[in-house]
mmCIF file of C-alpha atoms in Angstrom:
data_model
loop_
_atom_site.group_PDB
_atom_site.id
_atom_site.type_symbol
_atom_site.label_atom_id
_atom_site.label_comp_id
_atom_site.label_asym_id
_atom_site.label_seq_id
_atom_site.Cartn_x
_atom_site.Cartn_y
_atom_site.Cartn_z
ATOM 1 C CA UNK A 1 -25.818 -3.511 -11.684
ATOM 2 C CA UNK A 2 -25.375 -2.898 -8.043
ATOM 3 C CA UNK A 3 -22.916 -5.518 -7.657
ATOM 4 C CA UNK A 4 -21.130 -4.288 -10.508
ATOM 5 C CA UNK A 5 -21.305 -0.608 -9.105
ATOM 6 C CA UNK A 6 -19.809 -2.402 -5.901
ATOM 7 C CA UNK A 7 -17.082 -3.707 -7.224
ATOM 8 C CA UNK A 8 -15.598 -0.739 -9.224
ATOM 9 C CA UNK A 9 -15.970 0.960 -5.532
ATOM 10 C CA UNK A 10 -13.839 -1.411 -3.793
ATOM 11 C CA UNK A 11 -11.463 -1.890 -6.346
ATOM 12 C CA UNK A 12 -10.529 1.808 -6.493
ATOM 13 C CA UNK A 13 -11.030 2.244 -2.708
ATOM 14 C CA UNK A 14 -8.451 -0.597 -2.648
ATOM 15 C CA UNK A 15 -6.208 0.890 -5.046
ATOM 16 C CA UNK A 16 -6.053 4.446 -3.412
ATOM 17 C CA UNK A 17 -5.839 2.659 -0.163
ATOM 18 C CA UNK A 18 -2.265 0.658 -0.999
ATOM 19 C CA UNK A 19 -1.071 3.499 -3.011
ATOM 20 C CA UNK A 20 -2.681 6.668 -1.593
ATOM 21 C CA UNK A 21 0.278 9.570 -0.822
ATOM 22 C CA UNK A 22 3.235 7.294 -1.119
ATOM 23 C CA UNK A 23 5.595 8.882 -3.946
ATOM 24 C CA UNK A 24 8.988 7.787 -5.284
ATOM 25 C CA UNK A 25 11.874 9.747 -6.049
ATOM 26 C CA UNK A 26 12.671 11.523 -9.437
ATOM 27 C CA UNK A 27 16.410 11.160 -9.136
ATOM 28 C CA UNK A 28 19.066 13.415 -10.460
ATOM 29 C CA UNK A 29 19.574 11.846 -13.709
ATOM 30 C CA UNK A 30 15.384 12.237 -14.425
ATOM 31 C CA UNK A 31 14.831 8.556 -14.027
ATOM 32 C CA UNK A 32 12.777 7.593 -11.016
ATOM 33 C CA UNK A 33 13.176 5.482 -8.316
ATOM 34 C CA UNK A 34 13.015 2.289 -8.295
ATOM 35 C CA UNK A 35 9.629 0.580 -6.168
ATOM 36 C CA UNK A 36 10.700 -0.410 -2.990
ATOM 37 C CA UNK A 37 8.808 -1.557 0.154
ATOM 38 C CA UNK A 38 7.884 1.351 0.749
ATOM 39 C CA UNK A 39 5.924 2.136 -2.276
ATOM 40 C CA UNK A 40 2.565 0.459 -1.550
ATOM 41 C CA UNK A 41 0.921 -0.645 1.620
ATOM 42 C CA UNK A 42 0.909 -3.931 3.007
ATOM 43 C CA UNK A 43 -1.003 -5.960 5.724
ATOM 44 C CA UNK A 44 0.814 -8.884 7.930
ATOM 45 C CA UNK A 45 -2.004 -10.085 8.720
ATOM 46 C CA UNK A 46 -2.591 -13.717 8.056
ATOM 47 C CA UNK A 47 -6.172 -13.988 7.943
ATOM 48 C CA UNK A 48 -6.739 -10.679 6.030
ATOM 49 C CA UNK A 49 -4.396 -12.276 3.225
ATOM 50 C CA UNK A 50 -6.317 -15.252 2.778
ATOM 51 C CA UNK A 51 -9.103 -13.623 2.596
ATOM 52 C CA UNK A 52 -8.178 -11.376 0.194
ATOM 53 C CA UNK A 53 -5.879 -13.883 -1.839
ATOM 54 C CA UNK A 54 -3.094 -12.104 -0.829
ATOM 55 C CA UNK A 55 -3.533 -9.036 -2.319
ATOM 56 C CA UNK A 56 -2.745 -7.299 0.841
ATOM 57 C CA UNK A 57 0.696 -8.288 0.236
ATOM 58 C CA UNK A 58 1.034 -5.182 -1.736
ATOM 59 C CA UNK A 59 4.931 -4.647 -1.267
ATOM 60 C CA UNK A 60 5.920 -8.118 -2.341
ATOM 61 C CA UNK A 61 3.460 -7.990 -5.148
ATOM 62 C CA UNK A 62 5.615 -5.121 -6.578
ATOM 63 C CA UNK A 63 8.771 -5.986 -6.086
ATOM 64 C CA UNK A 64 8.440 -9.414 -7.481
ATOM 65 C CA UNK A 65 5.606 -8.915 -9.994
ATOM 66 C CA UNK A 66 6.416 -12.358 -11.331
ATOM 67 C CA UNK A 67 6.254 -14.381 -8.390
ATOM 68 C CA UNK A 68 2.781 -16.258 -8.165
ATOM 69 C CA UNK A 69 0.320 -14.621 -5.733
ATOM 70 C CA UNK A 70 0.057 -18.122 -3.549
ATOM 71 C CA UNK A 71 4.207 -17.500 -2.393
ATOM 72 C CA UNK A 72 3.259 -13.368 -1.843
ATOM 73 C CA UNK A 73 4.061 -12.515 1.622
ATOM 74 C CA UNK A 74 4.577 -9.623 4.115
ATOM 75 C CA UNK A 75 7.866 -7.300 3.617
ATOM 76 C CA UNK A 76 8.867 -6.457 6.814
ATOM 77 C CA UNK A 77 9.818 -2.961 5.285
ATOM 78 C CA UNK A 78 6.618 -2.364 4.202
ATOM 79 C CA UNK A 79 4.181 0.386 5.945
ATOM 80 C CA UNK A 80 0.692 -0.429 7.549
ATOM 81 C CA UNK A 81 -1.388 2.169 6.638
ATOM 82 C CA UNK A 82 -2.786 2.573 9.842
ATOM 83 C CA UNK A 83 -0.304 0.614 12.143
ATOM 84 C CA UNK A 84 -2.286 -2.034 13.942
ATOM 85 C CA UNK A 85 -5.651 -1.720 12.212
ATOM 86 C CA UNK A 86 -5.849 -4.446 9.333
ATOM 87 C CA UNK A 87 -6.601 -2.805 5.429
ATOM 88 C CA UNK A 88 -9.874 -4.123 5.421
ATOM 89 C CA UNK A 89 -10.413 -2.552 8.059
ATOM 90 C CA UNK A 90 -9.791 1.016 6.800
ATOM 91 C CA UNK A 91 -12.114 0.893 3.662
ATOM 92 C CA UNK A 92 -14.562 2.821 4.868
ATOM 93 C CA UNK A 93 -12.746 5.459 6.971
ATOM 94 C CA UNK A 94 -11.915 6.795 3.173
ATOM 95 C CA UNK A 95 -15.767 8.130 2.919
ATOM 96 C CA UNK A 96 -14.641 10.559 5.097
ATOM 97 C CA UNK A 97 -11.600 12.105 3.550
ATOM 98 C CA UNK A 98 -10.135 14.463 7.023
ATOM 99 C CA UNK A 99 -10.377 11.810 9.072
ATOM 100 C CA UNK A 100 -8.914 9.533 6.163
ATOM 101 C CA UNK A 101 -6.091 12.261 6.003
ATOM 102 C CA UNK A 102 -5.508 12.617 9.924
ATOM 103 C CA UNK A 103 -5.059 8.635 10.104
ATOM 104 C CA UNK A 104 -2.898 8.163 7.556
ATOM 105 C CA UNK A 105 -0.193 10.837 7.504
ATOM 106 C CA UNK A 106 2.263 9.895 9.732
ATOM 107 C CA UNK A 107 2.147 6.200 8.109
ATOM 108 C CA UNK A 108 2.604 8.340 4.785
ATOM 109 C CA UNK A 109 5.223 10.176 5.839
ATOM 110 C CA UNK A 110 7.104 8.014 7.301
ATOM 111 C CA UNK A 111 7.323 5.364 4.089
ATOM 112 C CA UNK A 112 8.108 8.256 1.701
ATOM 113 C CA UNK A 113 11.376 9.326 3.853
ATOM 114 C CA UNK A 114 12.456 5.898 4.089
ATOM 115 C CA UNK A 115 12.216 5.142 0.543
ATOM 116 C CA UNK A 116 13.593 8.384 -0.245
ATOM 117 C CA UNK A 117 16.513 8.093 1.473
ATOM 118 C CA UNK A 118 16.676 4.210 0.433
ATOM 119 C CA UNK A 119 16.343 5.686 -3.310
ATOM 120 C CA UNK A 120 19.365 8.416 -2.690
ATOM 121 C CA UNK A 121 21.610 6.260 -0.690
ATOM 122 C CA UNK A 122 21.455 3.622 -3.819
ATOM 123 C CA UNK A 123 19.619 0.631 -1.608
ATOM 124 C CA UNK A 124 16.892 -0.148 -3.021
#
């Protein structure tokens, strides 16, 4: 049960990690953006993706669903969510949401106006 309870932790800590804040753009016909690489968080680090099977190649993983996870790799385009400091290594800085908030805002920021304006200039 505990490693059960575990598990459903990490996996939604991991989820709101890569996806926490970032927001695509309702365009002016109602549809919405497209995903870009700046839709999900990613980690170049090499170590960090083996060990997570490359699931830290968040970016790729969305915008080439199909491609097998063994080819996934870092999109330069893609934001760290805390530049320099590996995803792993963030998990538990979201137990304590203001800090959470203070560390990641600029990296927030910063992907949804380049995907925004990526999304409005038609480059995606």
């Amino acid at each position: 049960l505990g490693a059960a309870a575990t598990s459903v932790w990490y996996i939604a800590t991991f989820d709101y990690i890569t996806h926490g804040g970032l927001q695509r753009v309702k365009l002016a016909d109602g549809r919405w953006s497209e995903v870009s690489a700046q839709t999900s968080f990613s980690s170049p680090y090499a170590l960090e993706n083996a060990f997570t099977f490359k699931v830290v190649s968040h970016a790729d993983h969305h915008m080439h669903g199909a491609k097998p996870f063994g080819l996934l790799g870092f999109v330069d385009q893609a934001p760290e969510v805390i530049p320099g400091v590996p995803i792993l290594g963030t998990i538990f800085v979201t137990l304590f949401p203001p800090l959470w908030n203070k560390l990641v805002a600029k990296s927030v920021a910063d992907a949804n106006k380049a995907h925004a304006e990526g999304a409005l200039a038609g480059l995606q």
